[in-house]
PDB file of C-alpha atoms in Angstrom:
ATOM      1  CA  UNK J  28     118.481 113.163 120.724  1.00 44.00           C
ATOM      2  CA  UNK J  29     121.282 112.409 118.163  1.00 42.00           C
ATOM      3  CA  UNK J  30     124.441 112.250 119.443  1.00 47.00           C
ATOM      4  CA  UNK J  31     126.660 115.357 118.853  1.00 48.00           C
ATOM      5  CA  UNK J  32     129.287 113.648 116.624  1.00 47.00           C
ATOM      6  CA  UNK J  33     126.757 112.129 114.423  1.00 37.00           C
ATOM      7  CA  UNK J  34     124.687 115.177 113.970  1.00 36.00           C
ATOM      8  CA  UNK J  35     127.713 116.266 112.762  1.00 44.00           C
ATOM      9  CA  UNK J  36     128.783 114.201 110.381  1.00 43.00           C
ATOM     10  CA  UNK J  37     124.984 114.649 108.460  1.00 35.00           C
ATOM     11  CA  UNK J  38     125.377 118.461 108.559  1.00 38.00           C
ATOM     12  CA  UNK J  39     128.957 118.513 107.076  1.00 43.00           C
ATOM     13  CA  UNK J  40     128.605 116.224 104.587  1.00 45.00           C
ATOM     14  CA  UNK J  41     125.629 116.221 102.797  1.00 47.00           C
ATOM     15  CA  UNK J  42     125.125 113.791  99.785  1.00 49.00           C
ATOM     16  CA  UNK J  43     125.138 116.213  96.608  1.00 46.00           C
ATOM     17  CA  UNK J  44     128.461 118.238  96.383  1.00 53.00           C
ATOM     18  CA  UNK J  45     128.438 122.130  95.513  1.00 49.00           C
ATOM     19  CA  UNK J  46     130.183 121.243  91.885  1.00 49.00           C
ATOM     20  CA  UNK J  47     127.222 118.455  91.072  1.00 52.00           C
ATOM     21  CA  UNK J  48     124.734 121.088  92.107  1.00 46.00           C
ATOM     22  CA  UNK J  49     125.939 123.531  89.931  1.00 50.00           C
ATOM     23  CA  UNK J  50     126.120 120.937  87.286  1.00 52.00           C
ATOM     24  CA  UNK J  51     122.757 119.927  87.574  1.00 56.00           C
ATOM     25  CA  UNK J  52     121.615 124.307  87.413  1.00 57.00           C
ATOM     26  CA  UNK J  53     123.420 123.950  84.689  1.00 57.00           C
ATOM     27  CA  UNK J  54     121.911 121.547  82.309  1.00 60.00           C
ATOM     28  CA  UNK J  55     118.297 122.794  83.602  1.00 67.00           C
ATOM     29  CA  UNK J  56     119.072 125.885  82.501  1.00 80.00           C
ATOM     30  CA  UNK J  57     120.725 124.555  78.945  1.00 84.00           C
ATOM     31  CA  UNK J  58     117.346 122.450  78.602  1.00 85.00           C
ATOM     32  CA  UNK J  59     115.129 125.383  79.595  1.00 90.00           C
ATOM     33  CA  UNK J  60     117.069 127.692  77.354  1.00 92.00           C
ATOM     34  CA  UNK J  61     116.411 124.890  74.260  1.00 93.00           C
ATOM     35  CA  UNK J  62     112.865 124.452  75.364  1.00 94.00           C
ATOM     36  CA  UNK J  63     112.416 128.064  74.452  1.00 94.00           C
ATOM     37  CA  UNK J  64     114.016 128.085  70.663  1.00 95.00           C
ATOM     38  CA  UNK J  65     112.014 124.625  70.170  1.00 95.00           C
ATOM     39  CA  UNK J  66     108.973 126.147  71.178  1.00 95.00           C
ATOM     40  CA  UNK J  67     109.343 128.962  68.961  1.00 96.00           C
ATOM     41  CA  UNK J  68     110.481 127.174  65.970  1.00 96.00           C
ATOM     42  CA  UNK J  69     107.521 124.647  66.545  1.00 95.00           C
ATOM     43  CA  UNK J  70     105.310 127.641  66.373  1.00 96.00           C
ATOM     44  CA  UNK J  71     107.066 128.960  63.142  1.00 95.00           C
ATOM     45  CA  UNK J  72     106.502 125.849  61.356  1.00 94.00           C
ATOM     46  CA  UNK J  73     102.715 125.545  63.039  1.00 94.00           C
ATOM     47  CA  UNK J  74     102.181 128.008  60.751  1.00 94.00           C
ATOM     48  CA  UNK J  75     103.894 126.734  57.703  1.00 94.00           C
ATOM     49  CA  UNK J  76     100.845 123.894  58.384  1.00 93.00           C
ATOM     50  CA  UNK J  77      98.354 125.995  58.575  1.00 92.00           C
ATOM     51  CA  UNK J  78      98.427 127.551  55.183  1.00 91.00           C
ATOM     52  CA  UNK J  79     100.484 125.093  52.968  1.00 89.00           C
ATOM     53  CA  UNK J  80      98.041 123.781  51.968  1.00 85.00           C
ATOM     54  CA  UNK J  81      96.672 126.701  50.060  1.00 87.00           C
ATOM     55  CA  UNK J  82     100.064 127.650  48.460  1.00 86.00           C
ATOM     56  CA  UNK J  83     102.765 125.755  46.349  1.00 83.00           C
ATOM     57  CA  UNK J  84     105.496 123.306  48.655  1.00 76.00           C
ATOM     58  CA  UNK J  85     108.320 125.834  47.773  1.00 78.00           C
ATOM     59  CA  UNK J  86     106.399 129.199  47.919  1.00 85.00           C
ATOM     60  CA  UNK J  87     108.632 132.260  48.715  1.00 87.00           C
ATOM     61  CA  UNK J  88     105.820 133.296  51.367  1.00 90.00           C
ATOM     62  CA  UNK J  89     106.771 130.639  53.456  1.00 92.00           C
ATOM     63  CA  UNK J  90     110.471 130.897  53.558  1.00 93.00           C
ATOM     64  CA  UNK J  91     111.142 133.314  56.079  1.00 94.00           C
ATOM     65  CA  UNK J  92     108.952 131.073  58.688  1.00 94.00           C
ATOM     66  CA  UNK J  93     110.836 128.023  57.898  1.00 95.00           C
ATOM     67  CA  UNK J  94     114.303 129.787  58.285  1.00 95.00           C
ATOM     68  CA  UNK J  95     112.472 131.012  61.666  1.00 96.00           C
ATOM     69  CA  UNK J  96     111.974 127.264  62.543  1.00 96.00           C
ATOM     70  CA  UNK J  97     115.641 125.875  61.491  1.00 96.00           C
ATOM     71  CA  UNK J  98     117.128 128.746  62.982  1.00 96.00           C
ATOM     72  CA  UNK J  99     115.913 128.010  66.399  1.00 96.00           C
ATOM     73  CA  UNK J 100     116.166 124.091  66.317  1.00 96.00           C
ATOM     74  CA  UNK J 101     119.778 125.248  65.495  1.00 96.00           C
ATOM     75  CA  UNK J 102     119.913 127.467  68.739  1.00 95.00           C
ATOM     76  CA  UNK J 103     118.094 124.297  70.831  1.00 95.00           C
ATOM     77  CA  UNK J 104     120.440 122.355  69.747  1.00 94.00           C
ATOM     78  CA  UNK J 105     124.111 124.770  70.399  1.00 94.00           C
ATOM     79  CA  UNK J 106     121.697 125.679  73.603  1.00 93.00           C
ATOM     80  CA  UNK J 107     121.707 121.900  74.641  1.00 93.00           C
ATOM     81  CA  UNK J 108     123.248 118.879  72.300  1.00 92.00           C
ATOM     82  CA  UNK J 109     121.318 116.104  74.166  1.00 92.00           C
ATOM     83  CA  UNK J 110     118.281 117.397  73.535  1.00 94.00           C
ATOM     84  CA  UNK J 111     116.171 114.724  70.934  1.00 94.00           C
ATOM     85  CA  UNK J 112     112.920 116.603  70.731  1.00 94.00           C
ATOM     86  CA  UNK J 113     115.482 119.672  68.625  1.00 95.00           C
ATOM     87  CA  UNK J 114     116.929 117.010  66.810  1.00 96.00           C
ATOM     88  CA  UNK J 115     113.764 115.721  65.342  1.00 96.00           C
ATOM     89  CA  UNK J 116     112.340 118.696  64.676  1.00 96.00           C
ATOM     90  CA  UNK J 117     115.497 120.193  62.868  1.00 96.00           C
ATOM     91  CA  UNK J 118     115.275 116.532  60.904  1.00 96.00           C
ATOM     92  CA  UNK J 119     111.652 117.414  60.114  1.00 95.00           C
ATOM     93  CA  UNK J 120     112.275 120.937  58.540  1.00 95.00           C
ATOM     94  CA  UNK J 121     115.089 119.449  56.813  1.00 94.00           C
ATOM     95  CA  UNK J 122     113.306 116.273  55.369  1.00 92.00           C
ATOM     96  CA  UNK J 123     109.996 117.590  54.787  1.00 91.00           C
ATOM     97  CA  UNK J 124     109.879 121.086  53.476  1.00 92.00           C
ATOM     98  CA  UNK J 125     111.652 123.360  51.243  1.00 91.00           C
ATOM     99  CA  UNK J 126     113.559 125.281  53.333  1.00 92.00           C
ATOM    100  CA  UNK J 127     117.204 126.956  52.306  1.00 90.00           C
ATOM    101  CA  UNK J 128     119.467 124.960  52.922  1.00 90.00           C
ATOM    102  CA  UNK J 129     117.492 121.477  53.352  1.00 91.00           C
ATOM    103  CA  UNK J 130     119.804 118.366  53.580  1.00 93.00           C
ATOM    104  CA  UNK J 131     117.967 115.035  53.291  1.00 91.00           C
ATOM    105  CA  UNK J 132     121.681 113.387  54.658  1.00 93.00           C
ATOM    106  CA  UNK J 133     121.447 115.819  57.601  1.00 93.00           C
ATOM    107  CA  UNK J 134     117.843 115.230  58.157  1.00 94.00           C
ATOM    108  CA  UNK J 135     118.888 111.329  57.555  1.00 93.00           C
ATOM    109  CA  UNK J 136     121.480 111.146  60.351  1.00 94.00           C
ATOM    110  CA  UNK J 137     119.820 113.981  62.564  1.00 95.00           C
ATOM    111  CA  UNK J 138     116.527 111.919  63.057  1.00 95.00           C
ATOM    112  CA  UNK J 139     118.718 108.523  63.475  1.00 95.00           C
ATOM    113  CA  UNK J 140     120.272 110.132  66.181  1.00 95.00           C
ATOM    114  CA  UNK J 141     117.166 111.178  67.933  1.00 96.00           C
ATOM    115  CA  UNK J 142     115.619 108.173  67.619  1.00 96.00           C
ATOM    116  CA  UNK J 143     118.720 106.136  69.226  1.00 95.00           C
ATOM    117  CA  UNK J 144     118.666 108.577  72.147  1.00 95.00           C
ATOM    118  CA  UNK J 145     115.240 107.662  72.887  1.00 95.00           C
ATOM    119  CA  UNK J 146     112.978 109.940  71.355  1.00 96.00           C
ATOM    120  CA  UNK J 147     109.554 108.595  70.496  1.00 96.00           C
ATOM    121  CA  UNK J 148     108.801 110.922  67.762  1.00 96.00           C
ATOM    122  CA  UNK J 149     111.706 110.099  66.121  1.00 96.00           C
ATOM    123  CA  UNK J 150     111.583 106.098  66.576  1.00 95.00           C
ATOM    124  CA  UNK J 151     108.293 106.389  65.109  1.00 95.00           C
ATOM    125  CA  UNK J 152     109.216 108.852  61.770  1.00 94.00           C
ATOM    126  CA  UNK J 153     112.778 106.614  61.654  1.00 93.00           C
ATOM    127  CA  UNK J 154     110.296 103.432  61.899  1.00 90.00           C
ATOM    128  CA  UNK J 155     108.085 104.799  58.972  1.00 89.00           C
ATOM    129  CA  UNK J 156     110.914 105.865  56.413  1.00 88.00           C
ATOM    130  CA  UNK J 157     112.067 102.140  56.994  1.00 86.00           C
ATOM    131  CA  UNK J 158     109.473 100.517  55.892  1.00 75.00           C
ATOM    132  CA  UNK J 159     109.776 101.886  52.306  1.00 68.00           C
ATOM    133  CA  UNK J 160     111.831  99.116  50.267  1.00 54.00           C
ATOM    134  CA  UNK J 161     115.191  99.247  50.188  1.00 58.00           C
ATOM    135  CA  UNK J 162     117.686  97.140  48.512  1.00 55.00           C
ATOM    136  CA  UNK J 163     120.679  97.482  50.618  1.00 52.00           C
ATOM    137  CA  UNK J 164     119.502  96.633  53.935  1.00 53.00           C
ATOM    138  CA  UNK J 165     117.185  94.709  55.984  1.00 57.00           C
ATOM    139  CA  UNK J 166     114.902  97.912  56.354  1.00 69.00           C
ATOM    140  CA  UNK J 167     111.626  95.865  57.609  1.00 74.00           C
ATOM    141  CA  UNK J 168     113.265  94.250  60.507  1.00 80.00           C
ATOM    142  CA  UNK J 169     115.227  97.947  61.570  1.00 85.00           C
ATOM    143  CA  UNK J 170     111.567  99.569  61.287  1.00 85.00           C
ATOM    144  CA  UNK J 171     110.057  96.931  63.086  1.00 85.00           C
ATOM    145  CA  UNK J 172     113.116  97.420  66.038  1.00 90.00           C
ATOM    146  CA  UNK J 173     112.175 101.545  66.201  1.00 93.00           C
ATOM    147  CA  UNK J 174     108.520 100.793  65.809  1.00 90.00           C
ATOM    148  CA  UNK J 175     109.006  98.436  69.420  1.00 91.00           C
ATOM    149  CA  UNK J 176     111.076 101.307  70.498  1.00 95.00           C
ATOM    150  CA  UNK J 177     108.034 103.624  70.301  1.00 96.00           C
ATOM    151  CA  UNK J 178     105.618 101.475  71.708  1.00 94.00           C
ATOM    152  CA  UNK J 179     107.275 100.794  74.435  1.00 94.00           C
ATOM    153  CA  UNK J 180     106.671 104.686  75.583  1.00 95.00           C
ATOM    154  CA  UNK J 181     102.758 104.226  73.947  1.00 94.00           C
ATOM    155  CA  UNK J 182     103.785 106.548  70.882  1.00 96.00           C
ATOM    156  CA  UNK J 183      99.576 106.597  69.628  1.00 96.00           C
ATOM    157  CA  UNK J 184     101.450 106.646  65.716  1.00 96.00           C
ATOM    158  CA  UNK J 185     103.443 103.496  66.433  1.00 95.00           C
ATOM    159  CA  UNK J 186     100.841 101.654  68.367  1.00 96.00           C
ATOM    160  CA  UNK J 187      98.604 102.119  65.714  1.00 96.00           C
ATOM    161  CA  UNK J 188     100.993 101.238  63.021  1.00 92.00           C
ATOM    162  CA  UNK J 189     102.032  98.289  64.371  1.00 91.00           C
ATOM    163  CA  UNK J 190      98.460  97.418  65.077  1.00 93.00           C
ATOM    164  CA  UNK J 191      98.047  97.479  61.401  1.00 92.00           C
ATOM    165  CA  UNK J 192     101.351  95.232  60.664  1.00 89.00           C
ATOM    166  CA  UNK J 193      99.625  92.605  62.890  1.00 91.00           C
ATOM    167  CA  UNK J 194      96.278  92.824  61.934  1.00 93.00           C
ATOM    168  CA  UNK J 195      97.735  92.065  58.272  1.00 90.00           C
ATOM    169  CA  UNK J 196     100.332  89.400  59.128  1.00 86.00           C
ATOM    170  CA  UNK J 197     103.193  91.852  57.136  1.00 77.00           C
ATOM    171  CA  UNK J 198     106.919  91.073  58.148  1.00 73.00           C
ATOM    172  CA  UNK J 199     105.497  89.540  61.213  1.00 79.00           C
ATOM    173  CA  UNK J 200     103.103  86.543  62.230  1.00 87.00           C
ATOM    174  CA  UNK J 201      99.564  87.209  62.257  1.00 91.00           C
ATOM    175  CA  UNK J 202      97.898  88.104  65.878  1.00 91.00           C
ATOM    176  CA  UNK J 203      94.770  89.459  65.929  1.00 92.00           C
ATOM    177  CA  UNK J 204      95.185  90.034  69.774  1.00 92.00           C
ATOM    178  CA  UNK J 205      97.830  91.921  69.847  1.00 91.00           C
ATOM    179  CA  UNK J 206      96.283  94.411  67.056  1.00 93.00           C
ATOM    180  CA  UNK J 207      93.560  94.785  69.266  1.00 94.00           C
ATOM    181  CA  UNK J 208      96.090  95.785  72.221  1.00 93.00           C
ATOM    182  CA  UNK J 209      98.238  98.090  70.557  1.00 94.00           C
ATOM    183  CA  UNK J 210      94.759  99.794  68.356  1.00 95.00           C
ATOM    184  CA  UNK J 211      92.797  99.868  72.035  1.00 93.00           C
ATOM    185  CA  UNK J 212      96.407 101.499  73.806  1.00 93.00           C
ATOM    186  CA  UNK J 213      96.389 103.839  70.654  1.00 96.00           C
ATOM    187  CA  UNK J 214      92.450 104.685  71.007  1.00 94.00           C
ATOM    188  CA  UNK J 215      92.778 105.644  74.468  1.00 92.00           C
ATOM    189  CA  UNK J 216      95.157 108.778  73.243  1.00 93.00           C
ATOM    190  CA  UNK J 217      93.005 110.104  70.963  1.00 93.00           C
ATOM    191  CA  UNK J 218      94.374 108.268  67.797  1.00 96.00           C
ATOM    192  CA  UNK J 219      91.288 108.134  65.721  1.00 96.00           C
ATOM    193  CA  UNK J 220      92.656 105.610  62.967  1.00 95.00           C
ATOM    194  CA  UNK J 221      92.988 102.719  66.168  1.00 96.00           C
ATOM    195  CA  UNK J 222      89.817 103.982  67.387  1.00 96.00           C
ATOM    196  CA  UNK J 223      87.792 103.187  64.018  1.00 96.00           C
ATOM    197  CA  UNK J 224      90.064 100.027  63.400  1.00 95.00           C
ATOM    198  CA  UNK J 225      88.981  98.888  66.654  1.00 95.00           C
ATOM    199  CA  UNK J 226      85.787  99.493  67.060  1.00 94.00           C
ATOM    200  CA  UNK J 227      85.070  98.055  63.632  1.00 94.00           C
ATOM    201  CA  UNK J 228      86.763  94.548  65.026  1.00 94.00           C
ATOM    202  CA  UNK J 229      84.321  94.870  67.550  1.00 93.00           C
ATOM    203  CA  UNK J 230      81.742  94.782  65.321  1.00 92.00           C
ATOM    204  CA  UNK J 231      83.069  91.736  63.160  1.00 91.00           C
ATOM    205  CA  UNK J 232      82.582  89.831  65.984  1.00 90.00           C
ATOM    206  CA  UNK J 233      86.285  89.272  66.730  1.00 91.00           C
ATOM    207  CA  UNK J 234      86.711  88.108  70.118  1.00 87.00           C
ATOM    208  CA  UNK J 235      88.373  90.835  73.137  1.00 85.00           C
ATOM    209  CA  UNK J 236      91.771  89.476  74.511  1.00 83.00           C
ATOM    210  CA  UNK J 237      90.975  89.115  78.830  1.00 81.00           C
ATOM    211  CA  UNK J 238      94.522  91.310  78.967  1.00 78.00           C
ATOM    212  CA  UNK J 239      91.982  94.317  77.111  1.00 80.00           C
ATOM    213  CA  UNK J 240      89.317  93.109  79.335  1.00 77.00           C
ATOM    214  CA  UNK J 241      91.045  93.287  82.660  1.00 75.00           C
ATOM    215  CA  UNK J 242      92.225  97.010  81.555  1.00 70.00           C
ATOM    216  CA  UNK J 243      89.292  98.009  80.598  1.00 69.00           C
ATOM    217  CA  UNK J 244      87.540  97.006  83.690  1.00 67.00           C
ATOM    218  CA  UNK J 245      90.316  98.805  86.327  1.00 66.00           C
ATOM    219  CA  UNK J 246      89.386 101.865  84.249  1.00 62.00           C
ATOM    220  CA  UNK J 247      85.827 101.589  84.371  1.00 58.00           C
ATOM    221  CA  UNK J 248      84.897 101.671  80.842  1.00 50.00           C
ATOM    222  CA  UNK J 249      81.779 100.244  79.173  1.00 48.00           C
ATOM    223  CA  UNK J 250      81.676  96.739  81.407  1.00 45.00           C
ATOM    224  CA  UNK J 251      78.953  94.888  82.901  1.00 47.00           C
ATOM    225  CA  UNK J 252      78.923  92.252  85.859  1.00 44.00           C
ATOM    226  CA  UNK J 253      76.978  89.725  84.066  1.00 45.00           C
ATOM    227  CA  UNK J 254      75.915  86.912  86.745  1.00 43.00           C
ATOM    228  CA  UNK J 255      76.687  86.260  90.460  1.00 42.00           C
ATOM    229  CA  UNK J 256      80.255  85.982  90.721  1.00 46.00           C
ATOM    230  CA  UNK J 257      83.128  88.217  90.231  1.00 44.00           C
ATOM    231  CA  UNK J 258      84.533  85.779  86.926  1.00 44.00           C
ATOM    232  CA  UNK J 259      81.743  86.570  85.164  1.00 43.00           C
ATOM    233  CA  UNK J 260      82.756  90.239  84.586  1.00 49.00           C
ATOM    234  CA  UNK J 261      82.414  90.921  80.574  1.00 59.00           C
ATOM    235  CA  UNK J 262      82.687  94.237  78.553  1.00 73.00           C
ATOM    236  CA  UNK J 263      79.875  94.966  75.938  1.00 83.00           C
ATOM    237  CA  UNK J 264      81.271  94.954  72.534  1.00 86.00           C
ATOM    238  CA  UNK J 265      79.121  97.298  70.970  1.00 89.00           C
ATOM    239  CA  UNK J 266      79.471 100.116  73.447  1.00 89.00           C
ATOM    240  CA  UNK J 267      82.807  99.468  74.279  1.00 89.00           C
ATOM    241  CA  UNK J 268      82.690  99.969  69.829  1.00 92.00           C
ATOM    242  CA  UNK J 269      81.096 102.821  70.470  1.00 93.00           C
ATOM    243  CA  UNK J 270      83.159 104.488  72.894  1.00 92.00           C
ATOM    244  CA  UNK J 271      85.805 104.157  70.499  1.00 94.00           C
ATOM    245  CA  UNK J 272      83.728 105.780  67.769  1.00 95.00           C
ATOM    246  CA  UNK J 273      83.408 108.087  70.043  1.00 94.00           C
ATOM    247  CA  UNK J 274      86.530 108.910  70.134  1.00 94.00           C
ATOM    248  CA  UNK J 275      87.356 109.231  66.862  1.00 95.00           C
ATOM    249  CA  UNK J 276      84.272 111.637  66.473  1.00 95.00           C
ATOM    250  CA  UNK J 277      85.675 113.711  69.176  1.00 94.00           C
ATOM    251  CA  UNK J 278      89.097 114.243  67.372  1.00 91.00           C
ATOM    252  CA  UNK J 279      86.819 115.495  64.031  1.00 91.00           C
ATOM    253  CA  UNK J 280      87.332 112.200  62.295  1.00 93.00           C
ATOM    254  CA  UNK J 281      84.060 111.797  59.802  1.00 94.00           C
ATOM    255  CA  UNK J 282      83.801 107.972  60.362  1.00 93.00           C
ATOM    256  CA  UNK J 283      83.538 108.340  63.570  1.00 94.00           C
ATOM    257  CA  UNK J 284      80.341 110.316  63.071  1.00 95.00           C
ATOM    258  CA  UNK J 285      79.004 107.892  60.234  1.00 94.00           C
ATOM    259  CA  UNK J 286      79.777 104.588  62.529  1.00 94.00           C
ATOM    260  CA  UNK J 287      78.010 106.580  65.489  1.00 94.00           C
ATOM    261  CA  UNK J 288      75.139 107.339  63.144  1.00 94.00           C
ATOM    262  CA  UNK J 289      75.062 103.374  61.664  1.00 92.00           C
ATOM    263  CA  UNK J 290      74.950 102.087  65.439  1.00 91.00           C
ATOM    264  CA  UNK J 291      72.061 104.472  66.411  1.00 90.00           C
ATOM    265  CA  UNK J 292      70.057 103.665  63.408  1.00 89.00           C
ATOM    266  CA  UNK J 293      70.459 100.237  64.366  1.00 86.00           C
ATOM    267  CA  UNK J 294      69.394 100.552  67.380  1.00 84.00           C
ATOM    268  CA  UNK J 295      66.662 102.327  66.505  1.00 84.00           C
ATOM    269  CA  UNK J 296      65.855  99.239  64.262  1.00 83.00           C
ATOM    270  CA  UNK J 297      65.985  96.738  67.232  1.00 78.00           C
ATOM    271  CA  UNK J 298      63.388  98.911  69.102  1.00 78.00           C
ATOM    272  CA  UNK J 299      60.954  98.991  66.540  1.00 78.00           C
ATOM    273  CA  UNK J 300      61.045  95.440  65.975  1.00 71.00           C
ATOM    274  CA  UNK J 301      60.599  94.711  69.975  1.00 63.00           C
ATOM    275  CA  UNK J 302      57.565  96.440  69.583  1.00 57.00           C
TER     276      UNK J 302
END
């Protein structure tokens, strides 16, 4: 039994206070409340995407769905100011389509924001725009810092991108290893750009970092015990290629299909020939 006075002392003062509990209903509620306008704005311009494509950028059709979209990014954002995923989607409408009102300074300096509070997305987007040329400031090294930034939470965009800057050696050294890493990470979220890019490595012959290796093996992908003991543990790089064809295949990606269809006519090939 506790004693009386200490039993006590843990019912009357418990560790959160009445005013932080309140304060902590309240911003759930100010997050669920934005969560609501985002989602219906994100719908709104889910069907901007849908049909522009078949219509002109600054068709008249399309205007009263993109003032559906800014207009509740707006509301996310009076609903809740922290929230990042309302301030990259407000950047988006503002940056990338012709709605009234579109301010590339806003868009600018709403997505910088975002990204600095820690929002993927918006690392990633603020990472891209960077990398265009720019005169006035160091832009590869700032793209390169957000492009980190959103590979650090395995954004598939970034860890594909960056893939590609070290697969070519651009603004940074050349390390085929780590292209493999961040294209493999990328692969296994359905990115099918890192999936073809890596499986075609595979194929080349380029050798699989042990990091990818030991991964691959704690999630049971294509591996083989080859041999007796336990260090002899290797992956197969043509079906580990062509689980990653697979991939992109499954996402709708055509070269996913055609590398699929090159690996089974080879194999096809190879059986022939053994007989």
């Amino acid at each position: 039994m506790l004693p009386r006075a200490l039993l006590s002392k843990v019912i009357l003062k418990p560790s959160v206070s009445l005013f932080q509990f309140n304060q902590q209903r309240g911003l759930h509620s100010r997050n669920k409340k934005a969560m609501e306008f985002i989602a219906k704005g994100w719908n709104a311009l889910k069907e901007v995407d849908r049909v522009i494509d078949y219509c002109e950028l600054n068709d008249r059709r399309l205007i009263p769905l993109l003032n559906t979209a800014k207009e509740n990014f707006e509301l996310a954002l009076e609903a809740d100011n922290t929230n990042t995923h309302a301030r990259y989607w407000l950047s988006r409408v503002h940056m990338k389509y012709h709605v009234p009102g579109a301010n590339k300074a806003v868009a600018a300096a709403l997505l910088v924001e975002a990204a600095e509070m820690g929002d993927p997305d918006a690392q990633y987007a603020l990472g891209c725009h960077l990398r265009v040329e720019n005169d006035y400031v160091q832009s590869d090294q700032r793209a390169f810092y957000y492009l980190e930034k959103a590979v650090e939470q395995l954004h598939p965009g970034a860890l594909y991108l960056l893939g590609a800057v070290y697969l070519t050696g651009d603004c940074v050294k050349k390390d085929i290893a780590s292209a493999l890493w961040c294209f493999h990470r990328a692969s296994e979220k359905g990115h099918a750009g890192a999936a073809i890019a890596y499986g075609s490595l595979l194929l080349k012959g380029v050798k699989i970092p042990e990091s990818i290796i030991k991964f691959s093996l704690k999630r049971g992908s294509a591996a083989q015990k080859r041999g007796k003991n336990k260090e002899s543990i290797a992956i197969d790089p043509v079906e580990m290629a062509k689980e990653k064809f697979q991939i992109a295949a499954k996402s709708g990606c055509d070269l996913g299909f055609k590398w699929l269809a090159r690996l089974e006519e080879e194999e096809k090939r190879l059986l022939t020939q053994e007989y």
